[in-house]
Coordinates of C-alpha atoms and ligand atoms in Angstrom, one line a residue:
Chain A
M113 CA -1.2 123.1 116.4
A114 CA 1.6 121.3 114.5
I115 CA 0.4 118.5 112.3
V116 CA 3.2 116.2 113.4
E117 CA 4.2 116.3 117.0
I118 CA 7.1 114.2 118.1
R119 CA 8.0 114.1 121.8
D120 CA 11.1 112.5 123.4
F121 CA 10.8 109.8 120.8
E122 CA 13.1 106.8 121.5
K123 CA 13.9 103.6 119.8
T124 CA 16.2 100.9 121.2
Y125 CA 16.4 97.9 118.9
A126 CA 16.2 94.4 120.2
G127 CA 20.0 94.0 120.1
G128 CA 20.2 96.9 122.6
F129 CA 21.3 99.5 120.1
Q130 CA 19.7 102.9 120.7
A131 CA 18.9 104.4 117.3
L132 CA 16.8 107.3 118.5
K133 CA 17.8 109.1 121.7
G134 CA 14.8 111.2 122.6
V135 CA 13.8 113.2 119.5
T136 CA 11.4 116.1 119.9
L137 CA 10.1 117.8 116.7
D138 CA 7.1 119.7 115.6
I139 CA 6.2 119.8 111.9
E140 CA 3.8 122.5 110.8
E141 CA 1.1 121.9 108.3
G142 CA 2.1 122.6 104.7
E143 CA 5.8 122.9 105.2
I144 CA 8.7 120.9 103.7
L145 CA 11.1 119.6 106.3
A146 CA 14.4 118.1 105.1
L147 CA 16.2 115.7 107.5
L148 CA 19.9 115.6 106.9
G149 CA 22.3 113.2 108.6
P150 CA 25.0 110.8 107.7
N151 CA 24.5 107.0 107.2
G152 CA 23.1 105.4 110.3
A153 CA 22.0 108.7 111.9
G154 CA 18.5 107.4 112.5
K155 CA 16.5 109.1 109.8
T156 CA 14.8 105.9 108.6
T157 CA 14.3 104.7 112.1
L158 CA 12.5 108.0 113.0
I159 CA 10.2 107.8 110.0
S160 CA 9.6 104.1 110.5
A161 CA 8.7 104.6 114.1
V162 CA 6.3 107.4 113.3
C163 CA 4.7 105.4 110.4
G164 CA 4.3 102.1 112.2
L165 CA 7.1 100.0 110.8
V166 CA 9.0 100.0 114.0
S167 CA 7.7 100.0 117.6
P168 CA 9.0 103.1 119.4
T169 CA 10.4 102.3 122.9
G170 CA 9.8 105.7 124.4
G171 CA 8.1 109.0 123.9
T172 CA 5.1 109.8 121.7
A173 CA 4.3 110.9 118.2
K174 CA 1.0 112.4 117.1
I175 CA -0.2 113.1 113.6
G176 CA -3.1 115.5 113.3
G177 CA -3.5 115.1 117.0
H178 CA -3.8 111.3 116.9
D179 CA -1.2 109.2 118.7
V180 CA 0.5 106.9 116.2
V181 CA 0.3 103.9 118.6
S182 CA -2.9 104.1 120.5
D183 CA -4.9 105.8 117.7
Y184 CA -3.0 104.4 114.8
R185 CA -6.0 104.1 112.4
A186 CA -6.7 107.8 112.5
A187 CA -3.0 108.8 112.5
R188 CA -2.1 106.5 109.6
S189 CA -5.1 107.6 107.5
L190 CA -3.3 110.9 107.2
V191 CA 0.0 109.6 106.2
G192 CA 1.7 108.5 103.0
L193 CA 5.1 106.8 103.1
V194 CA 7.7 106.3 100.4
P195 CA 10.3 104.0 101.9
Q196 CA 14.0 104.2 101.2
E197 CA 14.3 100.8 99.6
I198 CA 12.2 100.0 96.6
A199 CA 9.7 97.3 97.7
L200 CA 7.1 96.4 95.1
D201 CA 5.3 93.4 93.9
Q202 CA 7.1 92.9 90.6
F203 CA 4.2 91.1 88.9
S204 CA 1.6 93.7 89.6
K205 CA 0.6 96.2 87.0
V206 CA 1.3 99.8 87.9
A207 CA -2.3 101.0 88.2
D208 CA -3.2 97.9 90.2
A209 CA -0.4 98.6 92.6
V210 CA -1.8 102.1 93.2
R211 CA -5.4 100.8 93.5
F212 CA -4.2 98.3 96.1
T213 CA -2.8 100.9 98.4
R214 CA -5.9 103.0 98.1
G215 CA -7.9 99.9 99.1
L216 CA -5.7 99.3 102.2
F217 CA -6.6 102.8 103.3
G218 CA -10.3 101.8 103.1
L219 CA -11.2 104.1 100.4
P220 CA -13.6 103.4 97.5
R221 CA -12.1 103.0 94.0
D222 CA -11.6 106.4 92.3
E223 CA -10.2 106.0 88.8
A224 CA -10.1 109.7 88.1
H225 CA -7.9 110.2 91.1
I226 CA -5.6 107.4 90.1
E227 CA -5.4 108.8 86.6
D228 CA -4.5 112.2 88.0
I229 CA -1.7 110.8 90.1
L230 CA -0.3 108.6 87.4
K231 CA -0.3 111.6 85.0
K232 CA 1.4 113.8 87.5
L233 CA 4.2 111.3 87.9
S234 CA 4.5 110.6 84.2
L235 CA 3.4 107.0 84.8
W236 CA 0.1 107.1 82.8
D237 CA 1.7 105.5 79.7
K238 CA 3.0 102.7 81.9
R239 CA -0.2 102.1 83.8
N240 CA -0.7 98.6 82.3
E241 CA 2.9 97.5 82.4
R242 CA 4.2 95.1 85.0
I243 CA 6.4 96.8 87.6
L244 CA 9.3 94.4 86.8
A245 CA 9.5 96.1 83.3
L246 CA 10.1 99.5 84.7
S247 CA 13.4 101.3 85.3
G248 CA 14.6 102.0 88.8
G249 CA 13.5 105.7 88.7
M250 CA 10.1 104.7 87.4
K251 CA 9.7 102.2 90.3
R252 CA 10.4 105.0 92.7
R253 CA 7.7 107.0 91.1
V254 CA 5.3 104.0 91.5
L255 CA 6.2 104.1 95.2
I256 CA 5.3 107.8 95.3
A257 CA 2.1 107.1 93.4
K258 CA 1.1 104.5 95.9
A259 CA 1.8 106.8 98.8
L260 CA -0.4 109.5 97.2
S261 CA -3.3 107.1 96.3
H262 CA -5.2 108.1 99.4
S263 CA -4.5 111.8 99.3
P264 CA -2.4 111.9 102.5
R265 CA -2.0 115.2 104.3
V266 CA 1.5 114.2 105.5
L267 CA 4.0 112.6 103.1
F268 CA 7.2 111.0 104.3
L269 CA 9.8 110.6 101.6
D270 CA 12.8 108.6 102.7
E271 CA 15.6 109.5 100.2
P272 CA 13.3 109.9 97.3
T273 CA 16.2 110.9 95.0
A274 CA 18.7 108.2 95.9
G275 CA 20.1 106.7 92.7
V276 CA 18.0 109.0 90.5
D277 CA 19.5 110.9 87.6
V278 CA 19.7 114.7 87.5
E279 CA 16.7 115.2 85.3
L280 CA 14.5 112.9 87.4
R281 CA 15.7 114.6 90.5
R282 CA 14.5 118.0 89.2
D283 CA 11.2 116.3 88.3
M284 CA 11.0 115.0 91.8
W285 CA 11.6 118.5 93.2
E286 CA 8.8 119.8 91.0
I287 CA 6.5 117.1 92.2
V288 CA 7.3 118.0 95.8
A289 CA 6.7 121.7 95.1
D290 CA 3.3 120.8 93.5
L291 CA 2.3 118.7 96.5
K292 CA 3.2 121.6 98.8
K293 CA 1.0 123.8 96.7
D294 CA -1.8 121.4 97.4
G295 CA -1.2 121.8 101.1
V296 CA 0.6 118.5 101.7
T297 CA 3.1 118.5 104.5
I298 CA 6.3 116.8 103.4
I299 CA 9.1 115.3 105.4
L300 CA 12.0 114.1 103.3
T301 CA 15.4 112.7 104.1
T302 CA 18.3 113.2 101.8
H303 CA 22.1 113.0 101.5
Y304 CA 22.1 115.7 98.8
I305 CA 22.5 119.0 100.7
E306 CA 21.7 121.0 97.6
E307 CA 18.4 119.2 97.5
A308 CA 17.6 120.4 101.0
E309 CA 18.8 123.8 100.0
A310 CA 16.6 123.8 96.9
I311 CA 13.3 122.7 98.3
A312 CA 13.1 122.7 102.1
D313 CA 11.5 125.3 104.2
R314 CA 13.1 124.0 107.3
I315 CA 16.1 121.8 107.9
G316 CA 16.7 119.3 110.6
V317 CA 20.1 117.7 111.2
I318 CA 20.2 114.4 112.9
N319 CA 23.2 112.4 114.0
G320 CA 23.7 109.5 116.3
G321 CA 20.0 109.3 117.0
A322 CA 19.7 112.9 118.3
L323 CA 18.3 115.9 116.5
L324 CA 21.2 118.4 116.5
L325 CA 19.0 121.3 115.3
V326 CA 15.9 122.2 113.3
E327 CA 15.8 125.6 111.8
N328 CA 14.3 127.7 109.1
K329 CA 16.6 127.1 106.1
D330 CA 17.3 130.8 105.4
A331 CA 17.8 131.7 109.0
L332 CA 20.1 128.7 109.4
M333 CA 22.2 129.7 106.5
A334 CA 22.3 133.3 107.6
R335 CA 23.1 132.5 111.2
M336 CA 25.7 129.9 110.5
G337 CA 26.9 131.4 107.3
K338 CA 30.3 132.9 107.3
K339 CA 31.0 135.3 104.5
E340 CA 34.3 135.7 102.8
L341 CA 35.5 138.7 100.9
Q342 CA 38.0 137.8 98.2
I343 CA 40.2 140.7 97.1
T344 CA 42.2 140.2 93.9
L345 CA 45.3 142.5 93.7
R346 CA 46.5 144.2 90.6
E347 CA 50.1 143.3 91.6
P348 CA 51.0 140.3 93.7
V349 CA 52.6 140.8 97.1
T350 CA 54.9 138.5 99.0
S351 CA 53.3 139.2 102.5
I352 CA 50.4 141.0 104.0
P353 CA 51.6 144.5 105.1
K354 CA 52.0 144.9 108.9
T355 CA 49.5 147.8 109.0
L356 CA 46.8 145.2 108.2
A357 CA 47.7 142.8 111.0
S358 CA 44.5 143.5 112.9
Y359 CA 42.3 142.0 110.2
A360 CA 41.7 138.2 109.8
L361 CA 43.4 138.0 106.4
T362 CA 44.9 135.1 104.5
L363 CA 47.1 135.5 101.4
S364 CA 47.0 133.1 98.5
E365 CA 50.1 131.2 97.5
E366 CA 50.8 133.3 94.4
G367 CA 50.2 136.4 96.5
E368 CA 47.6 137.9 94.2
M369 CA 44.5 137.3 96.4
I370 CA 43.7 138.2 99.9
T371 CA 40.7 136.6 101.7
Y372 CA 38.9 138.3 104.5
S373 CA 36.4 136.3 106.6
F374 CA 33.7 138.1 108.4
D375 CA 30.4 137.4 110.1
A376 CA 27.6 138.5 107.8
Q377 CA 25.2 139.0 110.8
G378 CA 27.6 141.1 112.8
E379 CA 26.8 144.8 113.2
A380 CA 30.2 145.9 111.8
T381 CA 31.7 143.8 109.1
G382 CA 34.8 145.9 109.0
I383 CA 34.8 146.1 105.2
T384 CA 34.9 149.8 104.9
A385 CA 37.8 150.2 107.2
L386 CA 39.6 147.3 105.5
I387 CA 39.3 148.9 102.1
A388 CA 40.5 152.2 103.3
D389 CA 43.5 150.6 105.0
L390 CA 44.3 148.5 101.9
S391 CA 44.7 151.6 99.8
K392 CA 46.6 153.4 102.6
A393 CA 49.0 150.4 102.5
G394 CA 49.4 151.1 98.8
L395 CA 47.7 148.0 97.5
K396 CA 45.8 148.3 94.2
L397 CA 42.6 146.3 93.9
A398 CA 41.7 144.5 90.7
D399 CA 38.5 142.8 91.9
L400 CA 36.2 142.2 94.9
H401 CA 34.1 139.1 95.4
T402 CA 32.0 137.9 98.4
K403 CA 31.2 134.3 98.9
Q404 CA 28.6 132.7 101.4
S405 CA 29.4 129.3 102.8
S406 CA 27.0 126.6 101.6
L407 CA 24.7 124.5 103.7
E408 CA 27.1 121.6 103.0
E409 CA 29.9 123.4 104.9
I410 CA 27.5 124.1 107.7
F411 CA 26.4 120.5 107.8
V412 CA 29.8 119.0 107.8
G413 CA 30.8 121.5 110.5
L414 CA 27.8 120.5 112.7
V415 CA 28.2 116.8 112.3
G416 CA 31.9 117.0 112.9
E417 CA 31.3 119.0 116.1
S418 CA 28.8 116.4 117.4
A419 CA 31.1 113.6 116.6
A420 CA 34.0 115.3 118.5
Chain B
M20 CA -13.5 97.3 110.6
N21 CA -11.7 98.2 107.4
F22 CA -13.5 95.8 105.0
K23 CA -12.1 97.6 101.9
A24 CA -8.6 96.7 103.1
V25 CA -9.6 93.0 103.6
W26 CA -11.0 93.0 100.2
A27 CA -7.9 94.6 98.7
I28 CA -5.6 92.0 100.2
Y29 CA -8.0 89.1 99.3
F30 CA -8.4 90.4 95.8
F31 CA -4.6 90.9 95.3
E32 CA -3.9 87.3 96.6
M33 CA -6.6 85.8 94.4
T34 CA -5.3 87.6 91.4
R35 CA -1.9 86.0 92.0
F36 CA -3.7 82.6 92.2
F37 CA -5.6 83.1 88.9
R38 CA -2.5 84.3 87.2
T39 CA -1.1 80.8 87.5
I40 CA -4.4 79.0 87.6
G41 CA -3.1 76.4 85.1
Q42 CA -0.2 75.3 87.3
S43 CA -2.4 75.6 90.4
L44 CA -4.9 73.1 89.1
I45 CA -2.9 70.8 86.9
S46 CA -0.5 69.5 89.6
P47 CA -3.2 68.4 92.1
V48 CA -5.3 66.8 89.3
I49 CA -2.3 64.9 88.1
S50 CA -1.1 63.8 91.5
T51 CA -4.6 62.7 92.5
S52 CA -4.9 60.7 89.3
L53 CA -1.5 59.1 90.1
Y54 CA -2.7 58.2 93.6
F55 CA -5.7 56.5 92.2
V56 CA -3.5 54.6 89.7
V57 CA -1.0 53.5 92.4
F58 CA -3.1 53.1 95.5
G59 CA -6.4 52.5 94.0
T60 CA -5.4 50.0 91.3
A61 CA -2.2 48.4 92.6
I62 CA -2.9 48.2 96.3
G63 CA -6.7 48.3 95.9
S64 CA -6.6 45.0 94.0
R65 CA -5.2 43.4 97.2
I66 CA -7.2 45.3 99.8
Q67 CA -10.7 44.8 98.5
E68 CA -12.8 46.7 101.0
V69 CA -12.3 48.8 104.1
D70 CA -15.2 49.2 106.4
G71 CA -17.4 47.9 103.6
I72 CA -16.3 50.5 101.2
S73 CA -14.2 49.8 98.0
Y74 CA -10.6 50.8 98.6
G75 CA -10.6 53.3 95.8
A76 CA -13.6 55.2 97.3
F77 CA -12.2 54.8 100.8
I78 CA -9.0 56.9 100.0
V79 CA -10.9 59.8 98.5
P80 CA -11.5 61.7 101.7
G81 CA -7.8 61.2 102.8
L82 CA -6.6 62.3 99.4
I83 CA -8.6 65.4 99.5
M84 CA -7.5 66.1 103.0
L85 CA -3.8 65.6 102.1
S86 CA -4.1 68.1 99.2
V87 CA -6.2 70.6 101.1
M88 CA -3.8 70.6 104.1
T89 CA -0.6 71.0 102.1
Q90 CA -2.2 73.6 99.8
S91 CA -3.5 75.7 102.7
L92 CA -0.2 75.6 104.4
S93 CA 1.9 76.5 101.3
N94 CA -0.6 79.2 100.1
A95 CA -0.9 80.9 103.4
S96 CA 2.8 80.7 104.4
F97 CA 4.0 81.9 101.1
G98 CA 1.3 84.6 101.0
I99 CA 2.6 86.4 104.0
Y100 CA 6.3 85.3 103.7
F101 CA 6.5 86.9 100.3
P102 CA 5.7 90.5 101.4
K103 CA 8.1 90.1 104.3
F104 CA 10.8 88.8 102.0
M105 CA 10.2 91.5 99.3
G106 CA 9.8 94.3 101.8
T107 CA 6.3 95.1 100.6
I108 CA 5.0 94.4 104.1
Y109 CA 5.8 98.1 104.9
E110 CA 2.6 98.9 103.2
L111 CA 0.5 96.7 105.5
L112 CA 2.3 98.0 108.6
S113 CA 1.9 101.7 107.6
S114 CA -1.8 101.6 106.6
P115 CA -4.8 101.8 108.8
V116 CA -5.4 98.1 109.1
N117 CA -5.4 95.9 112.1
F118 CA -4.1 92.4 112.3
V119 CA -7.6 90.8 112.1
E120 CA -8.0 92.5 108.7
I121 CA -4.6 91.4 107.5
V122 CA -5.3 87.8 108.6
L123 CA -8.8 87.8 107.1
G124 CA -7.3 88.9 103.8
Y125 CA -4.4 86.5 103.6
V126 CA -5.9 83.5 105.3
G127 CA -9.2 84.0 103.6
A128 CA -7.5 83.9 100.2
A129 CA -5.3 80.9 101.0
A130 CA -8.3 79.0 102.3
T131 CA -10.4 79.8 99.3
K132 CA -7.7 78.5 97.0
A133 CA -7.3 75.4 99.0
L134 CA -11.0 74.8 99.0
F135 CA -11.1 75.3 95.3
I136 CA -8.4 72.7 94.8
G137 CA -10.2 70.3 97.2
L138 CA -13.3 70.5 95.2
V139 CA -11.4 70.0 92.0
I140 CA -9.9 66.8 93.5
L141 CA -13.3 65.7 94.6
A142 CA -14.5 66.1 91.0
T143 CA -11.5 64.3 89.6
S144 CA -12.1 61.4 92.0
A145 CA -15.6 61.1 90.7
L146 CA -14.1 60.1 87.4
F147 CA -12.3 57.1 89.0
V148 CA -14.7 55.8 91.6
D149 CA -18.3 55.8 92.6
L150 CA -18.6 58.5 95.2
Q151 CA -21.1 58.6 97.9
I152 CA -21.5 61.5 100.3
D153 CA -23.8 60.7 103.2
H154 CA -23.5 64.1 105.0
P155 CA -22.8 66.8 102.3
L156 CA -23.2 69.7 104.7
A157 CA -20.9 68.1 107.3
M158 CA -18.5 67.3 104.5
L159 CA -18.4 71.0 103.4
A160 CA -18.1 72.2 106.9
F161 CA -15.1 69.9 107.6
L162 CA -13.5 70.9 104.4
I163 CA -13.9 74.6 105.0
L164 CA -12.7 74.3 108.6
T165 CA -9.6 72.4 107.5
C166 CA -8.8 74.9 104.9
L167 CA -9.2 77.7 107.4
S168 CA -7.3 76.2 110.3
F169 CA -4.4 75.0 108.1
S170 CA -4.2 78.4 106.4
L171 CA -4.0 80.0 109.8
F172 CA -1.2 77.6 110.7
G173 CA 0.5 78.4 107.4
F174 CA 0.2 82.1 108.2
I175 CA 2.1 81.4 111.4
I176 CA 4.8 79.5 109.6
G177 CA 5.1 82.3 107.0
I178 CA 5.7 84.9 109.7
W179 CA 8.1 82.6 111.6
A180 CA 10.2 81.5 108.6
G181 CA 13.4 83.4 108.0
N182 CA 14.2 81.8 104.7
F183 CA 12.7 79.6 102.0
E184 CA 14.1 76.4 103.6
Q185 CA 12.3 77.1 106.8
L186 CA 9.1 77.9 104.9
Q187 CA 9.1 74.3 103.7
L188 CA 10.5 72.7 106.8
I189 CA 7.4 72.2 108.8
P190 CA 5.1 71.1 106.0
L191 CA 7.6 68.6 104.9
L192 CA 8.9 67.4 108.2
V193 CA 5.8 67.5 110.3
V194 CA 2.6 67.8 108.4
T195 CA 3.1 65.4 105.5
P196 CA 4.1 62.5 107.7
L197 CA 1.3 63.2 110.1
V198 CA -1.2 63.1 107.2
F199 CA 0.3 59.9 105.8
L200 CA 0.3 58.3 109.2
G201 CA -3.1 59.8 110.0
G202 CA -5.1 57.2 108.2
A203 CA -5.4 58.9 104.8
F204 CA -4.9 55.6 103.0
Y205 CA -5.9 53.1 105.7
S206 CA -8.3 52.7 108.6
I207 CA -6.7 53.0 112.0
S208 CA -8.5 49.8 113.0
M209 CA -6.3 48.0 110.5
L210 CA -3.2 48.7 112.6
P211 CA -1.8 46.6 115.5
P212 CA -3.3 47.8 118.8
V213 CA 0.0 49.6 119.9
W214 CA 0.0 51.7 116.8
Q215 CA -3.6 52.4 117.1
S216 CA -3.0 54.0 120.5
V217 CA 0.0 55.9 119.1
S218 CA -2.2 57.2 116.2
F219 CA -4.6 58.8 118.6
F220 CA -1.9 61.3 119.5
N221 CA -1.9 62.4 115.9
P222 CA -4.3 65.3 115.5
V223 CA -4.7 64.7 111.8
V224 CA -6.4 61.3 112.5
Y225 CA -9.4 63.2 113.9
L226 CA -9.7 65.4 110.9
I227 CA -9.5 62.6 108.3
S228 CA -11.8 60.4 110.4
G229 CA -14.4 63.1 110.7
F230 CA -14.1 63.9 107.0
R231 CA -14.5 60.3 106.0
W232 CA -17.5 60.0 108.2
S233 CA -19.2 62.7 106.3
F234 CA -18.7 60.6 103.2
Y235 CA -19.5 57.0 104.3
G236 CA -20.8 57.3 107.8
A237 CA -17.9 55.3 109.2
A238 CA -15.3 56.8 111.5
D239 CA -12.2 55.8 113.5
V240 CA -13.1 58.2 116.3
P241 CA -16.4 59.7 117.4
I242 CA -17.5 62.6 115.1
G243 CA -17.9 65.0 118.1
L244 CA -14.2 64.4 119.0
S245 CA -13.2 65.3 115.4
L246 CA -15.2 68.5 115.5
L247 CA -13.6 69.4 118.9
A248 CA -10.1 68.7 117.5
I249 CA -10.5 70.9 114.5
S250 CA -12.2 73.7 116.4
G251 CA -9.5 73.5 119.1
F252 CA -6.7 73.7 116.5
T253 CA -8.3 76.7 114.8
L254 CA -8.6 78.5 118.1
L255 CA -5.0 77.7 119.0
C256 CA -3.8 79.2 115.7
M257 CA -5.9 82.3 116.2
V258 CA -4.5 82.9 119.7
I259 CA -0.9 82.4 118.4
I260 CA -1.5 84.9 115.6
G261 CA -3.0 87.4 118.1
L262 CA 0.2 87.1 120.1
I263 CA 2.4 87.5 117.1
F264 CA 0.8 90.8 116.2
K265 CA 0.7 92.0 119.8
T266 CA 4.4 91.5 120.2
G267 CA 5.3 92.4 116.6
Y268 CA 7.2 89.1 116.5
K269 CA 9.4 88.9 113.3
I270 CA 7.4 91.7 111.6
K271 CA 8.1 94.8 113.6
P272 CA 11.5 95.5 115.1
Ligands
ATP248 N1 16.2 96.4 112.6 C1 17.3 96.9 113.2 N2 17.9 96.3 114.2 C2 19.0 96.8 114.8 N3 19.6 97.9 114.4 C3 19.0 98.6 113.4 C4 17.9 98.2 112.7 N4 17.6 99.1 111.8 C5 18.5 100.1 111.9 N5 19.4 99.8 112.9 C6 20.5 100.7 113.3 O1 20.0 101.9 113.6 C7 20.8 103.0 113.2 C8 20.1 104.0 112.4 O2 19.6 103.4 111.2 P1 18.7 104.1 110.2 O3 18.4 103.2 109.1 O4 17.7 104.8 110.9 O5 19.8 105.2 109.6 P2 19.6 106.3 108.4 O6 19.8 107.6 109.1 O7 18.3 106.1 107.7 O8 20.8 105.9 107.5 P3 20.9 105.9 105.9 O9 21.3 107.3 105.5 O10 22.1 105.0 105.7 O11 19.6 105.4 105.3 C9 22.0 102.3 112.4 O12 23.1 102.2 113.2 C10 21.4 100.9 112.1 O13 22.4 100.0 112.0
MG249 MG1 17.8 105.6 105.9

């Protein structure tokens, strides 16, 4: 059984705008799911409706088998939420803020656990500082610490690395990887495709309130990934020889490079034949190089298609 | 019932109060003293006695009520408005707490602060006049009920308010006038008959009258009616809060 089961989930805001158009999604225990989508796609709305910040207007969502509306106590007990916007009581001290969240979840004080979390997030030195004295990146860590204060089994991270520098972003990825090791299921949204590429097990693409696809990251990249073979010639040519017209080739402007696009999953890539035909045509090869299209290109392609 | 959550909220709110305890206490103490100087001395020298009580002593219950009501309102409305304004309300909405627990935490803290201030004003008053409390238990009960009901009312205002102006609108425009016209500084019986009748539509009259009765045994309205009024008001506020959370009004889109 999936730990998060979302079925035909809908949200129409009071103004009549439909931000979620029937999303169905299963999230397996222990996986990292990255939700990608342009601004206004509905990522935050989806997370908010699952976590209780927004009332869904259709469909259901269950966490650990508990409905998020009718059995909200049991469902929410399993969930930690790091919101997109930094929202903290500026006058609280770091450790107190974390204790507060733990209290809201009805758990007894556990200083050892709080120490553990704060150390993991490099906040231990700051534990007695007021939040207003922290930098933006530190504040985001406090949000994460709060979300972890009750040892959730499912963690929602809404753009955890927005406005975070490169180093801190790497730290964040490590934190996520550590949490995964502890068996925490993680759902994160991001605009950085390399982030999804780096840490996610599965990737969901959402646009206009609809889930366009959810797929294993590697499978997605392999399936959607076009490969390109770049052939550098020893001597430039002015045009591609007629004998090679049957191949999908493009010639660079200077005439020293030919690019061949092929489907990496296809049974015959046509590379062997191409190379043979190239030498038959009298072309001398200086270098060969293959390139796989990135998730970013896949993403832009998908979102573009759905918009068209 | 998630009592740990209630306690977490209550404790958080009380910490905020104690962080600024100096300000929280100094202003009511000073304003009370000023009231005694102005009303007690200046006016009191003309109005010797009301219902057989010295004017200075007569205004003590009204003064306490005035402070307790405004304090309850501002504490409770600010207490819940602030998380809404700062966005920290996300935490309350996404944790396993129900609205009764949220209300208990916020309203409980607001009422405690107001009660605290009420007692401080009572003590301050004792420095200026000879106090006499005929029914101490009833006095406490009235005080606590007033703190509670006005904190509930404040909670509603805090949820309803969309900005800081609105937050102060109702206390300023409705409650303060009602308190001043509610017999805090005079007995209703001192008014011309027409105004006496009008006054009985003012709910605050019943509270102040009942509270004063617990001090001096004299009241403008029967004590049972006063109790009924405050209980009814408390109940009404509870029902409204229940509806707010049921519909998610202004807190859950
Ligand atoms: N409270 C609201 N009332 C009305 N419309 C809303 C509300 N919140 C969000 N929306 C609309 O719903 C749509 C989805 O918003 P959402 O915040 O879920 O997008 P998102 O995918 O998280 O975008 P971003 O990447 O910018 O964070 C947007 O068009 C937004 O304007
Ligand atoms: Mg968002």
